mmCIF file of C-alpha atoms in Angstrom:
data_model
loop_
_atom_site.group_PDB
_atom_site.id
_atom_site.type_symbol
_atom_site.label_atom_id
_atom_site.label_comp_id
_atom_site.label_asym_id
_atom_site.label_seq_id
_atom_site.Cartn_x
_atom_site.Cartn_y
_atom_site.Cartn_z
ATOM 1 C CA UNK A 3 22.459 0.804 -16.367
ATOM 2 C CA UNK A 4 23.525 -1.031 -13.227
ATOM 3 C CA UNK A 5 22.384 -4.639 -13.088
ATOM 4 C CA UNK A 6 20.933 -4.820 -9.606
ATOM 5 C CA UNK A 7 17.566 -5.961 -8.379
ATOM 6 C CA UNK A 8 14.931 -3.444 -7.363
ATOM 7 C CA UNK A 9 12.480 -4.648 -4.706
ATOM 8 C CA UNK A 10 9.025 -3.075 -4.472
ATOM 9 C CA UNK A 11 7.152 -3.168 -1.149
ATOM 10 C CA UNK A 12 3.925 -1.707 0.215
ATOM 11 C CA UNK A 13 0.713 -2.884 1.838
ATOM 12 C CA UNK A 14 -1.591 -1.477 -0.878
ATOM 13 C CA UNK A 15 -1.540 -4.339 -3.372
ATOM 14 C CA UNK A 16 -3.061 -2.671 -6.448
ATOM 15 C CA UNK A 17 -0.862 0.429 -6.219
ATOM 16 C CA UNK A 18 2.272 -1.620 -5.470
ATOM 17 C CA UNK A 19 1.631 -3.931 -8.421
ATOM 18 C CA UNK A 20 0.973 -1.086 -10.845
ATOM 19 C CA UNK A 21 4.106 0.748 -9.763
ATOM 20 C CA UNK A 22 6.246 -2.387 -10.077
ATOM 21 C CA UNK A 23 5.097 -2.758 -13.698
ATOM 22 C CA UNK A 24 5.839 0.897 -14.434
ATOM 23 C CA UNK A 25 9.263 0.516 -12.862
ATOM 24 C CA UNK A 26 10.015 -2.588 -14.911
ATOM 25 C CA UNK A 27 9.044 -0.834 -18.138
ATOM 26 C CA UNK A 28 11.123 2.233 -17.247
ATOM 27 C CA UNK A 29 14.251 0.179 -16.466
ATOM 28 C CA UNK A 30 13.829 -2.630 -19.045
ATOM 29 C CA UNK A 31 13.480 -5.268 -16.369
ATOM 30 C CA UNK A 32 11.210 -8.232 -15.845
ATOM 31 C CA UNK A 33 8.784 -8.304 -12.908
ATOM 32 C CA UNK A 34 8.851 -11.294 -10.567
ATOM 33 C CA UNK A 35 6.129 -11.414 -7.906
ATOM 34 C CA UNK A 36 6.973 -13.332 -4.744
ATOM 35 C CA UNK A 37 3.880 -14.678 -2.995
ATOM 36 C CA UNK A 38 3.589 -16.440 0.386
ATOM 37 C CA UNK A 39 3.880 -19.871 -1.253
ATOM 38 C CA UNK A 40 6.980 -18.917 -3.228
ATOM 39 C CA UNK A 41 10.412 -19.847 -1.967
ATOM 40 C CA UNK A 42 12.331 -17.239 -3.922
ATOM 41 C CA UNK A 43 14.060 -19.829 -6.112
ATOM 42 C CA UNK A 44 13.426 -17.853 -9.297
ATOM 43 C CA UNK A 45 14.947 -14.788 -7.707
ATOM 44 C CA UNK A 46 17.937 -16.794 -6.445
ATOM 45 C CA UNK A 47 18.601 -18.151 -9.929
ATOM 46 C CA UNK A 48 18.312 -14.657 -11.396
ATOM 47 C CA UNK A 49 20.854 -13.361 -8.869
ATOM 48 C CA UNK A 50 23.275 -16.132 -9.859
ATOM 49 C CA UNK A 51 22.851 -15.256 -13.547
ATOM 50 C CA UNK A 52 23.244 -11.525 -12.890
ATOM 51 C CA UNK A 53 19.782 -10.757 -14.254
ATOM 52 C CA UNK A 54 18.063 -7.441 -13.566
ATOM 53 C CA UNK A 55 14.592 -7.800 -12.085
ATOM 54 C CA UNK A 56 11.906 -5.830 -10.367
ATOM 55 C CA UNK A 57 10.949 -8.056 -7.435
ATOM 56 C CA UNK A 58 7.472 -7.335 -6.101
ATOM 57 C CA UNK A 59 6.728 -8.749 -2.659
ATOM 58 C CA UNK A 60 3.147 -9.506 -1.757
ATOM 59 C CA UNK A 61 2.040 -7.986 1.531
ATOM 60 C CA UNK A 62 2.223 -11.095 3.711
ATOM 61 C CA UNK A 63 5.697 -12.145 2.551
ATOM 62 C CA UNK A 64 8.383 -11.550 5.191
ATOM 63 C CA UNK A 65 10.801 -9.265 3.324
ATOM 64 C CA UNK A 66 14.034 -9.674 5.309
ATOM 65 C CA UNK A 67 15.298 -12.965 3.811
ATOM 66 C CA UNK A 68 14.718 -11.741 0.259
ATOM 67 C CA UNK A 69 16.195 -8.305 0.904
ATOM 68 C CA UNK A 70 19.341 -9.957 2.231
ATOM 69 C CA UNK A 71 19.516 -11.846 -1.076
ATOM 70 C CA UNK A 72 18.686 -9.197 -3.671
ATOM 71 C CA UNK A 73 20.464 -6.162 -2.261
ATOM 72 C CA UNK A 74 19.569 -2.771 -0.927
ATOM 73 C CA UNK A 75 17.560 -1.054 -3.675
ATOM 74 C CA UNK A 76 14.086 -1.003 -2.136
ATOM 75 C CA UNK A 77 11.125 1.093 -3.251
ATOM 76 C CA UNK A 78 8.167 1.516 -0.876
ATOM 77 C CA UNK A 79 4.882 2.474 -2.530
ATOM 78 C CA UNK A 80 2.496 4.392 -0.229
ATOM 79 C CA UNK A 81 -1.094 5.287 -1.050
ATOM 80 C CA UNK A 82 -1.419 8.814 0.339
ATOM 81 C CA UNK A 83 -5.177 8.461 0.671
ATOM 82 C CA UNK A 84 -4.819 6.156 3.659
ATOM 83 C CA UNK A 85 -1.182 6.254 4.791
ATOM 84 C CA UNK A 86 -2.125 7.218 8.361
ATOM 85 C CA UNK A 87 -4.841 4.545 8.498
ATOM 86 C CA UNK A 88 -2.390 1.885 7.296
ATOM 87 C CA UNK A 89 -0.016 2.785 10.133
ATOM 88 C CA UNK A 90 -2.790 2.281 12.706
ATOM 89 C CA UNK A 91 -4.427 -0.781 11.137
ATOM 90 C CA UNK A 92 -5.086 -3.480 13.748
ATOM 91 C CA UNK A 93 -5.779 -6.174 11.148
ATOM 92 C CA UNK A 94 -3.581 -9.278 10.954
ATOM 93 C CA UNK A 95 -1.786 -10.071 7.723
ATOM 94 C CA UNK A 96 -3.386 -13.484 7.585
ATOM 95 C CA UNK A 97 -6.632 -14.460 9.257
ATOM 96 C CA UNK A 98 -6.464 -17.828 10.973
ATOM 97 C CA UNK A 99 -2.673 -17.993 10.933
ATOM 98 C CA UNK A 100 -1.329 -20.837 13.103
ATOM 99 C CA UNK A 101 -0.189 -20.066 16.629
ATOM 100 C CA UNK A 102 3.240 -18.492 16.655
ATOM 101 C CA UNK A 103 2.935 -17.081 13.122
ATOM 102 C CA UNK A 104 3.394 -13.294 13.517
ATOM 103 C CA UNK A 105 1.221 -12.704 10.450
ATOM 104 C CA UNK A 106 -1.742 -13.537 12.661
ATOM 105 C CA UNK A 107 -0.896 -10.871 15.258
ATOM 106 C CA UNK A 108 -3.209 -7.984 15.973
ATOM 107 C CA UNK A 109 -1.587 -5.040 14.184
ATOM 108 C CA UNK A 110 0.539 -7.183 11.869
ATOM 109 C CA UNK A 111 -0.561 -5.191 8.812
ATOM 110 C CA UNK A 112 0.477 -1.904 10.424
ATOM 111 C CA UNK A 113 3.771 -3.507 11.423
ATOM 112 C CA UNK A 114 4.394 -4.515 7.800
ATOM 113 C CA UNK A 115 3.423 -1.029 6.574
ATOM 114 C CA UNK A 116 5.921 0.710 8.842
ATOM 115 C CA UNK A 117 8.580 -1.927 8.156
ATOM 116 C CA UNK A 118 8.324 -1.246 4.423
ATOM 117 C CA UNK A 119 8.836 2.463 5.031
ATOM 118 C CA UNK A 120 11.802 1.844 7.321
ATOM 119 C CA UNK A 121 13.789 -0.319 4.894
ATOM 120 C CA UNK A 122 13.258 1.627 1.651
ATOM 121 C CA UNK A 123 15.824 3.770 -0.119
ATOM 122 C CA UNK A 124 13.052 5.427 -2.143
ATOM 123 C CA UNK A 125 9.547 6.138 -0.801
ATOM 124 C CA UNK A 126 6.970 7.172 -3.390
ATOM 125 C CA UNK A 127 3.539 8.535 -2.497
ATOM 126 C CA UNK A 128 0.891 7.744 -5.086
ATOM 127 C CA UNK A 129 -2.707 9.006 -5.288
ATOM 128 C CA UNK A 130 -1.616 12.163 -3.503
ATOM 129 C CA UNK A 131 -3.285 14.763 -5.699
ATOM 130 C CA UNK A 132 -6.384 15.248 -3.530
ATOM 131 C CA UNK A 133 -4.470 15.565 -0.267
ATOM 132 C CA UNK A 134 -4.008 19.029 1.184
ATOM 133 C CA UNK A 135 -0.616 20.689 1.374
ATOM 134 C CA UNK A 136 -0.678 20.331 5.177
ATOM 135 C CA UNK A 137 -1.473 16.615 4.927
ATOM 136 C CA UNK A 138 1.291 16.032 2.387
ATOM 137 C CA UNK A 139 3.778 17.920 4.547
ATOM 138 C CA UNK A 140 2.967 15.691 7.522
ATOM 139 C CA UNK A 141 3.066 12.493 5.464
ATOM 140 C CA UNK A 142 6.425 13.256 3.905
ATOM 141 C CA UNK A 143 7.916 14.422 7.200
ATOM 142 C CA UNK A 144 6.610 11.331 8.978
ATOM 143 C CA UNK A 145 8.147 9.113 6.290
ATOM 144 C CA UNK A 146 11.432 10.997 6.680
ATOM 145 C CA UNK A 147 11.383 10.611 10.475
ATOM 146 C CA UNK A 148 10.682 6.887 10.063
ATOM 147 C CA UNK A 149 13.511 6.591 7.523
ATOM 148 C CA UNK A 150 15.919 9.565 7.463
ATOM 149 C CA UNK A 151 18.069 8.053 4.710
ATOM 150 C CA UNK A 152 15.266 7.507 2.215
ATOM 151 C CA UNK A 153 14.471 9.752 -0.711
ATOM 152 C CA UNK A 154 10.817 10.712 -0.555
ATOM 153 C CA UNK A 155 8.827 11.763 -3.575
ATOM 154 C CA UNK A 156 5.290 12.618 -4.617
ATOM 155 C CA UNK A 157 5.149 10.213 -7.525
ATOM 156 C CA UNK A 158 4.621 11.439 -11.053
ATOM 157 C CA UNK A 159 5.116 7.994 -12.512
ATOM 158 C CA UNK A 160 8.017 5.579 -12.194
ATOM 159 C CA UNK A 161 9.997 7.009 -15.109
ATOM 160 C CA UNK A 162 9.882 10.554 -13.714
ATOM 161 C CA UNK A 163 10.637 9.251 -10.218
ATOM 162 C CA UNK A 164 13.734 7.483 -11.544
ATOM 163 C CA UNK A 165 15.050 10.605 -13.254
ATOM 164 C CA UNK A 166 14.564 12.633 -10.080
ATOM 165 C CA UNK A 167 15.677 10.035 -7.555
ATOM 166 C CA UNK A 168 18.506 8.060 -9.138
ATOM 167 C CA UNK A 169 17.326 4.543 -8.328
ATOM 168 C CA UNK A 170 20.533 3.105 -9.835
ATOM 169 C CA UNK A 171 22.849 5.088 -7.568
ATOM 170 C CA UNK A 172 24.665 3.263 -4.731
ATOM 171 C CA UNK A 173 22.635 3.145 -1.525
ATOM 172 C CA UNK A 174 23.328 2.146 2.066
ATOM 173 C CA UNK A 175 22.397 -1.149 3.684
ATOM 174 C CA UNK A 176 18.639 -1.543 4.154
ATOM 175 C CA UNK A 177 18.944 -2.625 7.793
ATOM 176 C CA UNK A 178 20.520 0.714 8.759
ATOM 177 C CA UNK A 179 17.774 3.027 7.509
ATOM 178 C CA UNK A 180 15.101 2.915 10.225
ATOM 179 C CA UNK A 181 14.600 6.198 12.048
ATOM 180 C CA UNK A 182 14.457 4.536 15.456
ATOM 181 C CA UNK A 183 17.969 3.156 14.896
ATOM 182 C CA UNK A 184 19.228 6.661 14.129
ATOM 183 C CA UNK A 185 17.430 8.085 17.166
ATOM 184 C CA UNK A 186 18.894 5.518 19.557
ATOM 185 C CA UNK A 187 22.343 6.250 18.109
ATOM 186 C CA UNK A 188 21.780 10.001 18.656
ATOM 187 C CA UNK A 189 22.157 10.688 14.931
ATOM 188 C CA UNK A 190 18.539 11.241 13.859
ATOM 189 C CA UNK A 191 18.428 14.073 11.307
ATOM 190 C CA UNK A 192 15.516 13.765 8.856
ATOM 191 C CA UNK A 193 15.850 16.060 5.857
ATOM 192 C CA UNK A 194 12.085 16.521 5.512
ATOM 193 C CA UNK A 195 10.401 18.134 8.499
ATOM 194 C CA UNK A 196 7.052 19.455 9.656
ATOM 195 C CA UNK A 197 6.440 21.305 12.928
ATOM 196 C CA UNK A 198 3.898 18.697 13.995
ATOM 197 C CA UNK A 199 6.119 15.626 13.419
ATOM 198 C CA UNK A 200 8.645 14.758 16.130
ATOM 199 C CA UNK A 201 11.067 12.026 17.149
ATOM 200 C CA UNK A 202 11.864 11.662 20.853
ATOM 201 C CA UNK A 203 14.398 9.599 22.753
ATOM 202 C CA UNK A 204 13.498 8.292 26.200
ATOM 203 C CA UNK A 205 15.927 6.780 28.705
ATOM 204 C CA UNK A 206 15.267 5.454 32.196
ATOM 205 C CA UNK A 207 17.675 3.369 34.281
ATOM 206 C CA UNK A 208 15.024 1.680 36.428
ATOM 207 C CA UNK A 209 12.954 -1.325 35.341
ATOM 208 C CA UNK A 210 9.257 -0.903 34.627
ATOM 209 C CA UNK A 211 6.540 -2.049 37.018
ATOM 210 C CA UNK A 212 4.398 -4.016 34.503
ATOM 211 C CA UNK A 213 1.005 -3.048 35.900
ATOM 212 C CA UNK A 214 1.861 0.654 35.881
ATOM 213 C CA UNK A 215 3.408 0.249 32.430
ATOM 214 C CA UNK A 216 0.085 -1.004 31.065
ATOM 215 C CA UNK A 217 -1.563 2.105 32.501
ATOM 216 C CA UNK A 218 1.110 4.315 30.898
ATOM 217 C CA UNK A 219 0.591 2.597 27.543
ATOM 218 C CA UNK A 220 -3.131 3.268 27.770
ATOM 219 C CA UNK A 221 -2.363 6.941 28.363
ATOM 220 C CA UNK A 222 -0.020 7.073 25.365
ATOM 221 C CA UNK A 223 -2.599 5.382 23.150
ATOM 222 C CA UNK A 224 -5.337 7.793 24.231
ATOM 223 C CA UNK A 225 -3.849 10.580 22.126
ATOM 224 C CA UNK A 226 -3.786 13.068 25.006
ATOM 225 C CA UNK A 227 -0.024 13.464 24.563
ATOM 226 C CA UNK A 228 -0.095 13.455 20.755
ATOM 227 C CA UNK A 229 -0.388 10.622 18.234
ATOM 228 C CA UNK A 230 2.333 8.048 18.816
ATOM 229 C CA UNK A 231 2.838 6.364 15.450
ATOM 230 C CA UNK A 232 5.942 4.285 16.121
ATOM 231 C CA UNK A 233 8.187 3.412 19.040
ATOM 232 C CA UNK A 234 10.991 0.866 19.233
ATOM 233 C CA UNK A 235 13.746 0.137 21.693
ATOM 234 C CA UNK A 236 14.967 -1.952 24.591
ATOM 235 C CA UNK A 237 13.306 -2.336 27.966
ATOM 236 C CA UNK A 238 13.297 -4.319 31.203
ATOM 237 C CA UNK A 239 10.393 -5.484 33.337
ATOM 238 C CA UNK A 240 10.887 -5.772 37.092
ATOM 239 C CA UNK A 241 8.943 -9.059 37.236
ATOM 240 C CA UNK A 242 11.211 -10.638 34.625
ATOM 241 C CA UNK A 243 14.713 -9.740 35.868
ATOM 242 C CA UNK A 244 17.799 -10.621 33.862
ATOM 243 C CA UNK A 245 15.974 -10.511 30.522
ATOM 244 C CA UNK A 246 16.348 -7.686 28.049
ATOM 245 C CA UNK A 247 13.242 -7.173 25.919
ATOM 246 C CA UNK A 248 12.559 -5.533 22.585
ATOM 247 C CA UNK A 249 9.840 -2.906 22.766
ATOM 248 C CA UNK A 250 7.965 -2.398 19.503
ATOM 249 C CA UNK A 251 4.821 -0.372 18.876
ATOM 250 C CA UNK A 252 3.053 0.774 15.753
ATOM 251 C CA UNK A 253 -0.299 2.516 15.920
ATOM 252 C CA UNK A 254 -2.427 0.795 18.549
ATOM 253 C CA UNK A 255 -0.485 -2.489 18.485
ATOM 254 C CA UNK A 256 2.268 -3.291 20.974
ATOM 255 C CA UNK A 257 4.835 -6.052 21.364
ATOM 256 C CA UNK A 258 7.271 -6.537 24.252
ATOM 257 C CA UNK A 259 9.247 -9.677 23.483
ATOM 258 C CA UNK A 260 12.398 -11.136 25.056
ATOM 259 C CA UNK A 261 15.572 -11.047 23.045
ATOM 260 C CA UNK A 262 16.938 -14.469 22.245
ATOM 261 C CA UNK A 263 20.173 -13.618 24.034
ATOM 262 C CA UNK A 264 20.217 -11.155 26.884
ATOM 263 C CA UNK A 265 23.033 -8.849 25.836
ATOM 264 C CA UNK A 266 22.926 -6.985 29.124
ATOM 265 C CA UNK A 267 25.663 -4.560 28.127
ATOM 266 C CA UNK A 268 23.310 -2.926 25.636
ATOM 267 C CA UNK A 269 21.240 -1.210 28.323
ATOM 268 C CA UNK A 270 20.494 -1.543 32.013
ATOM 269 C CA UNK A 271 17.054 0.026 31.803
ATOM 270 C CA UNK A 272 14.859 1.576 29.163
ATOM 271 C CA UNK A 273 16.045 3.091 25.892
ATOM 272 C CA UNK A 274 13.256 3.988 23.471
ATOM 273 C CA UNK A 275 12.773 6.000 20.293
ATOM 274 C CA UNK A 276 9.273 7.452 19.791
ATOM 275 C CA UNK A 277 7.984 8.970 16.542
ATOM 276 C CA UNK A 278 4.653 10.686 16.073
ATOM 277 C CA UNK A 279 2.552 13.780 15.559
ATOM 278 C CA UNK A 280 2.103 16.578 18.116
ATOM 279 C CA UNK A 281 4.075 14.585 20.699
ATOM 280 C CA UNK A 282 4.331 16.294 24.102
ATOM 281 C CA UNK A 283 7.718 15.188 25.364
ATOM 282 C CA UNK A 284 7.380 16.227 29.052
ATOM 283 C CA UNK A 285 4.024 14.484 29.473
ATOM 284 C CA UNK A 286 5.189 11.335 27.668
ATOM 285 C CA UNK A 287 8.340 11.193 29.808
ATOM 286 C CA UNK A 288 6.263 11.730 32.946
ATOM 287 C CA UNK A 289 3.879 8.902 32.036
ATOM 288 C CA UNK A 290 6.747 6.480 31.404
ATOM 289 C CA UNK A 291 8.689 7.630 34.474
ATOM 290 C CA UNK A 292 5.573 6.895 36.522
ATOM 291 C CA UNK A 293 5.782 3.273 35.371
ATOM 292 C CA UNK A 294 9.368 2.878 36.585
ATOM 293 C CA UNK A 295 10.157 1.488 40.032
ATOM 294 C CA UNK A 296 10.097 3.908 42.952
ATOM 295 C CA UNK A 297 13.020 4.286 45.356
ATOM 296 C CA UNK A 298 11.430 1.887 47.861
ATOM 297 C CA UNK A 299 10.519 -0.673 45.195
ATOM 298 C CA UNK A 300 14.003 -0.590 43.722
ATOM 299 C CA UNK A 301 15.587 -1.048 47.134
ATOM 300 C CA UNK A 302 13.327 -4.035 47.925
ATOM 301 C CA UNK A 303 15.028 -6.088 45.196
ATOM 302 C CA UNK A 304 13.994 -8.844 42.758
ATOM 303 C CA UNK A 305 12.382 -11.080 45.407
ATOM 304 C CA UNK A 306 9.872 -8.322 46.105
ATOM 305 C CA UNK A 307 9.456 -7.487 42.408
ATOM 306 C CA UNK A 308 8.290 -11.034 41.715
ATOM 307 C CA UNK A 309 5.133 -10.321 43.747
ATOM 308 C CA UNK A 310 4.020 -7.445 41.493
ATOM 309 C CA UNK A 311 0.934 -7.922 39.358
ATOM 310 C CA UNK A 312 2.008 -8.559 35.777
ATOM 311 C CA UNK A 313 -0.824 -8.312 33.220
ATOM 312 C CA UNK A 314 1.511 -8.397 30.196
ATOM 313 C CA UNK A 315 1.487 -11.507 27.969
ATOM 314 C CA UNK A 316 3.627 -14.350 29.278
ATOM 315 C CA UNK A 317 6.922 -15.148 27.606
ATOM 316 C CA UNK A 318 8.034 -18.664 26.682
ATOM 317 C CA UNK A 319 8.977 -20.645 29.778
ATOM 318 C CA UNK A 320 12.516 -21.244 28.558
ATOM 319 C CA UNK A 321 13.065 -17.466 28.552
ATOM 320 C CA UNK A 322 11.647 -16.849 32.031
ATOM 321 C CA UNK A 323 13.577 -19.747 33.508
ATOM 322 C CA UNK A 324 16.906 -18.632 32.117
#
């Protein structure tokens, strides 16, 4: 058996922990749980020794640094009883987190739930037996749209999942699995589909008027155009010219944050991937197009744009002054 680490993620602690133990027993590995106070030293030493571990990450541990260390074999454990609720959960990961700690953000738990799905090479749904066939079809298709490269399985126990899914086979880099990355690269092709689950790509050359963008976001959140589960991409706000921003949404939570370096060649306007259920592409495109600058506004130039109302959260001064 290959001697690589297997990382287990998921926001449902009891189910994640139980699966990690099953996985360790099935692969003759030891379980190491990384909690928020841990610094990963035990895992680092195990990597140096070439040990085989099952590394279980507690929900409020940022996974990226550890995934960069332990490799690309990542299992995401999803409780089918409340998968959709987890992806729309507005709760923070940590109540009372200090200012600037993203674990205190509204929607941080949903963000972690979708992030776990997007980086996995194997997604297992547990507690699925009481879900209807239609519900399971949507859940598995949604997982596949969020992560087209992942293997997705209704779990029958870790040992059976391993036999069916080949957890020890070579897998691609975890950072390249997210469905939004595939959509923006025009290569999105999920192997599990459902007629109600869709991934859209939206492009618009003109910057957004921030006040009208807030109105458009309210319309998208209302559900009138379908249930938008996840959207990610790059955008520009007319009131903050010269700065490229990362657009990220999961459920009812939204972040529009400046990139640390404005790599202007990436896009001159908006480039978004949107994933959800019953999405109505023409109406979504119309709502977002309505937030873009009009001909007259565009012609007026940045000096005029600076007078627009901008209800979006302020960015750090060093970004705006760049």
